[in-house]
Amino acid sequence: MKNKKVHNISFIITCLIIAMLLNIAVFGQDKENLSERQLIFLRHEIDSLNKLAFKIFSTNPLKTRSIAIKSHALASAVGYQKGEGKANNYIGMSYHITGSYDTAILYYEKALNIFEMPGDTLNTGKIYNNLALLFSHREYYNLALEYNLKSLRYAELMHDDESIFHNYNNMGSTYEKLEQYDNALKAYNECLNILGEDTTQKKLYSYAICNIAIINLLTKQYDSVEQQLQKSLHFFLSEQDNYGISQAYKYLGQYYTERKDIDKALEAIENSNKYGKIIDNKKLIVENRFQKAYLQFLLHNTAQAKLLFKESLQESKNANYLKITIESFKYLSKIDSLNSNYFGALKNYQAYMHLKDSANSLKIQNQIAELNIRYESLQKNKEIANLTAEKELHKLKIKKQLSQRNLLLLLIVGILSIGAIILNSRRKIRKKNTLLAEKNEEIGKKNKELHDHKQHLEEKVKERTSELLKAKNKAEESDRLKTAFLANISHEIRTPMTGIIGFASLLKEEGLSGKEQAQYIKIIERSGKRMLNIITELVDISKIEAGQVHTNKCLTNINEQMQYLYQFFAPDAAEKGLKFSYTEAATSSKSWLITDQGKFIAIMSNLLKNALKYTFTGSIQFGYTIHFKEKSISQWQFYVKDSGIGIPKQRQEAIFERFVQADIEDVNAYEGAGLGLAISKAYVEMLDGRIWVVSEEGNGSNFYVTLPHQLIEKEIPSTIETKQLPSNKNKAISLKVLIAEDDETSILHFNIILKEIAHEIIYATTGKEAVEQYQQHPDIDLVLMDIKMPVMDGYTASREIRKLNKDVFIIGQTAHALAGDREKCIDAGCNEYITKPLDKTILLNMLRNHFNEIKEKDG
Ligand code: ADP
């Protein structure tokens, strides 16, 4: 009914406009000659068409597209840019909602081009918002959030509540995908806030309610889910919003499934399909098929479930819906195993694992694609900046021309006035000779001044041009480095990734010898380490760039650090057959320095890592010397010397710049992102020190670092604290452990590590569950608390558990290892803190030390 009406209206408007355009053609008017009234009328009509297109967008996206295409044609015929831009946006949206993302992006960009140049803040912001949603659908989540923030700024600037609403709504959905449910909920609640008392915005209101219900469903807070979904469904139905209706029914289906209310679940899914088909939403239909299969699985109708899972698998495979494909394989494997078809179960399980792996690598690929997009947008900004620079230059040129013209004019006026004086005052000439001479002199002076001015202006133009040229060259150079850097990073991440995935799948093959297995595992381990290394470097450099790195100085025993470094790197040196040694310049009781221990170790480790990497025969030595000034210590000088390949003179300065490795011709010769020295240099400078290299190509390199000596306020401990290695007197310990962790791989890893010392392990996947488990098992000895978990994070959960028991041993663990995490953990009541990936020895030593101490105390 409604569609028909819509069709009629659009048809009438189009006819009217076409008639008018025909009229124009017949009477020989072109668009420049349109009368003001005709133009206003046409614009008005184009606006109406666009409004119509937007209004029916979620009811009938295909219709939206056809109307917007018409209004676009009309708008470009009469040169109505704003109309054209809006039409492009709606065409983009119509492709977006049906899942044709690439086409959608094209139209959004067209619209952006139209709106950005005249600085149409309102519409530019809207397009940014649509792009954000698109990036979110494409799983480029960071980019999505970034665009939302951009768009939000514009919307707030214009006090455009509706845009602000959509921004928060989209941000919520991105957070939801990232499983950051707290943030998602905050964003959705913000949406409700914006609407406030305004009950006229039914559609927006129902979106907000529906989204909140989804988060509640995902976090298993079932209390008001049904009521919220029904409420939004009611609104969607009254608004004939087919997209909203189909979504609300879909989630109702999931809710009833969770509650095992079979009849209602089936009914909801059928309804969702009905409305999904109207708007041609293929993904929804596949999702519903999967849901039906899952329902049958819950009902133990395995035959029926298998059939449906197979169908959803086929469909999701065809359409590239990775998540559903993975889940379908998982359940097919479960069903096979229930039916004792172990061969089938294994095959499906393998397919499931394989896809999960590739989903992970896809995530990384997405991150790379994201980097590329960022890079392109940087490029675009630069183009705009160039344009402005050119404009400036142009202005200067005009100014110069003008001033030349002024000079000429003045000269002519000068000559004319002299002529006039001669003509009119012939007789008076002699009398006033002296006066004239003075005047002449004055004019001469003026001329000279003008001449000087002209020259000065020319110089300024020249100067400015050369400045601009320099800036341009510099920008180009850094762009070139960045491109090379991106290519290199992509290579650096892919190489170990291939190692890991490739050799892990080789490991699955039958008939491998023990030696082969050990070899493959070693490759996987090495690739993993390399991957971790590059990720750590990337995180470090971005933190440095963002100015987020602070120093944390404390009294540090340098000899102890030297020993630690030696022990850490000695095995690698031995493996390469290199001589490896270090020297100390002071006795340990005197080797105290106030510095940032973490950064010091990072600097020295980078230098030693490089020495090991670039040295193939001979030796590596490191150590320090102490420098005095007027009998007291002024600074400490550290060195790392190697007999490796050396560094050519002309590169010795550049190696401390970021991205440098990418600039070397034979990039493939050595692994590395070229960030290590840049990070070291930044750290050294933060500690008020200096870093440099003395090297000769082919003859090894000596790297030096100096750090200033600070007066020690506190008294130095008279004996050095040496870390007690776990003694053999260790008694065996047997613990009841709670693992609070939501990542399956980490749980598996913990299980293996804890085998030796745990007699019982209890699991929780959210912070809330962890607290509940602790309440039920107050005899737990040890809690391993992941910090980032859904529903309730690890900090809060630790705090809650600490309230219940002062003594239970809690270890906080994170994968991001950011500065300040440790303090936050201890603050929340954790006893210790570890970072992932876990080091078995560190964890076991930590536990043995703690629990043995307790045993000793207790006698
Ligand atoms: P990466 O080693 O990851 O490429 P770095 O920033 O640590 O990055 O080093 C930058 C560049 O400096 C290296 O690519 C290498 O060419 C050179 N370099 C650093 N240390 C040495 C060394 N000890 N011997 C020879 N070349 C070195």
XYZ file of N, CA and C and ligand atoms in Angstrom, residues 537 606-607 610-611 613-615 642 644-647 651 655 657 660-661 664 671-678 701 703, ligand 1:
114
model
N 57.208 -3.595 19.374
C 57.858 -2.399 18.833
C 56.835 -1.412 18.290
N 67.950 -3.845 22.936
C 67.899 -3.533 21.506
C 69.285 -3.566 20.891
N 70.252 -2.958 21.583
C 71.612 -2.912 21.041
C 72.194 -4.319 20.950
N 70.588 -6.326 18.121
C 71.146 -5.949 16.822
C 72.539 -6.529 16.638
N 73.361 -6.439 17.685
C 74.720 -6.971 17.575
C 74.650 -8.442 17.197
N 72.229 -9.930 15.679
C 71.626 -10.100 14.358
C 72.639 -9.840 13.246
N 73.466 -8.828 13.456
C 74.349 -8.402 12.355
C 75.790 -8.884 12.513
N 76.020 -9.854 13.406
C 77.378 -10.393 13.556
C 77.358 -11.886 13.268
N 80.565 -4.978 18.512
C 80.510 -6.268 17.799
C 81.479 -6.276 16.640
N 80.712 -7.387 13.653
C 79.793 -7.773 12.567
C 79.990 -6.999 11.275
N 78.895 -6.845 10.539
C 78.975 -6.315 9.173
C 79.233 -4.810 9.133
N 79.048 -4.127 10.246
C 79.313 -2.689 10.257
C 78.263 -1.889 9.512
N 78.409 -0.557 9.615
C 77.402 0.328 9.003
C 78.116 1.396 8.178
N 75.068 6.140 6.467
C 73.814 5.685 7.087
C 73.826 5.772 8.607
N 70.146 5.563 10.814
C 69.637 4.345 11.462
C 68.860 4.623 12.741
N 66.633 6.937 12.887
C 65.315 7.454 12.498
C 64.356 6.277 12.384
N 63.632 3.131 9.204
C 64.793 3.163 8.324
C 65.037 1.851 7.618
N 64.779 0.747 8.283
C 65.078 -0.565 7.686
C 64.418 -0.676 6.322
N 66.356 0.297 3.182
C 67.551 -0.385 2.667
C 67.143 -1.187 1.445
N 65.616 -9.672 9.072
C 64.276 -9.357 9.545
C 64.325 -8.146 10.470
N 63.189 -7.525 10.662
C 63.153 -6.369 11.559
C 62.383 -5.242 10.929
N 61.745 -4.445 11.780
C 60.898 -3.373 11.253
C 61.655 -2.060 11.168
N 62.880 -2.027 11.685
C 63.630 -0.781 11.660
C 63.147 0.198 12.702
N 62.615 -0.296 13.798
C 62.114 0.609 14.828
C 62.968 0.590 16.093
N 63.743 -0.477 16.263
C 64.472 -0.696 17.517
C 65.325 0.488 17.929
N 66.145 0.995 17.013
C 67.037 2.092 17.380
C 66.263 3.396 17.598
N 65.202 3.576 16.821
C 64.403 4.795 17.016
C 63.795 4.795 18.417
N 80.663 -2.729 14.692
C 80.078 -1.469 15.171
C 80.225 -1.347 16.678
N 78.323 0.710 19.609
C 77.246 1.604 19.994
C 77.506 2.130 21.408
P 65.966 -3.403 12.798
O 67.197 -4.086 13.281
O 64.722 -3.966 13.341
O 65.950 -3.251 11.319
P 66.956 -1.061 14.218
O 66.328 0.275 14.408
O 67.295 -1.818 15.433
O 65.954 -1.901 13.333
O 68.228 -0.855 13.326
C 68.212 -0.024 12.205
C 69.258 -0.416 11.182
O 70.554 -0.145 11.686
C 69.277 -1.902 10.883
O 68.365 -2.219 9.873
C 70.713 -2.128 10.441
O 70.859 -1.805 9.083
C 71.487 -1.099 11.248
N 72.136 -1.700 12.441
C 71.732 -1.594 13.719
N 72.583 -2.232 14.553
C 73.577 -2.736 13.792
C 74.765 -3.488 14.069
N 75.113 -3.833 15.319
N 75.532 -3.816 13.022
C 75.196 -3.460 11.758
N 74.094 -2.762 11.434
C 73.282 -2.385 12.423
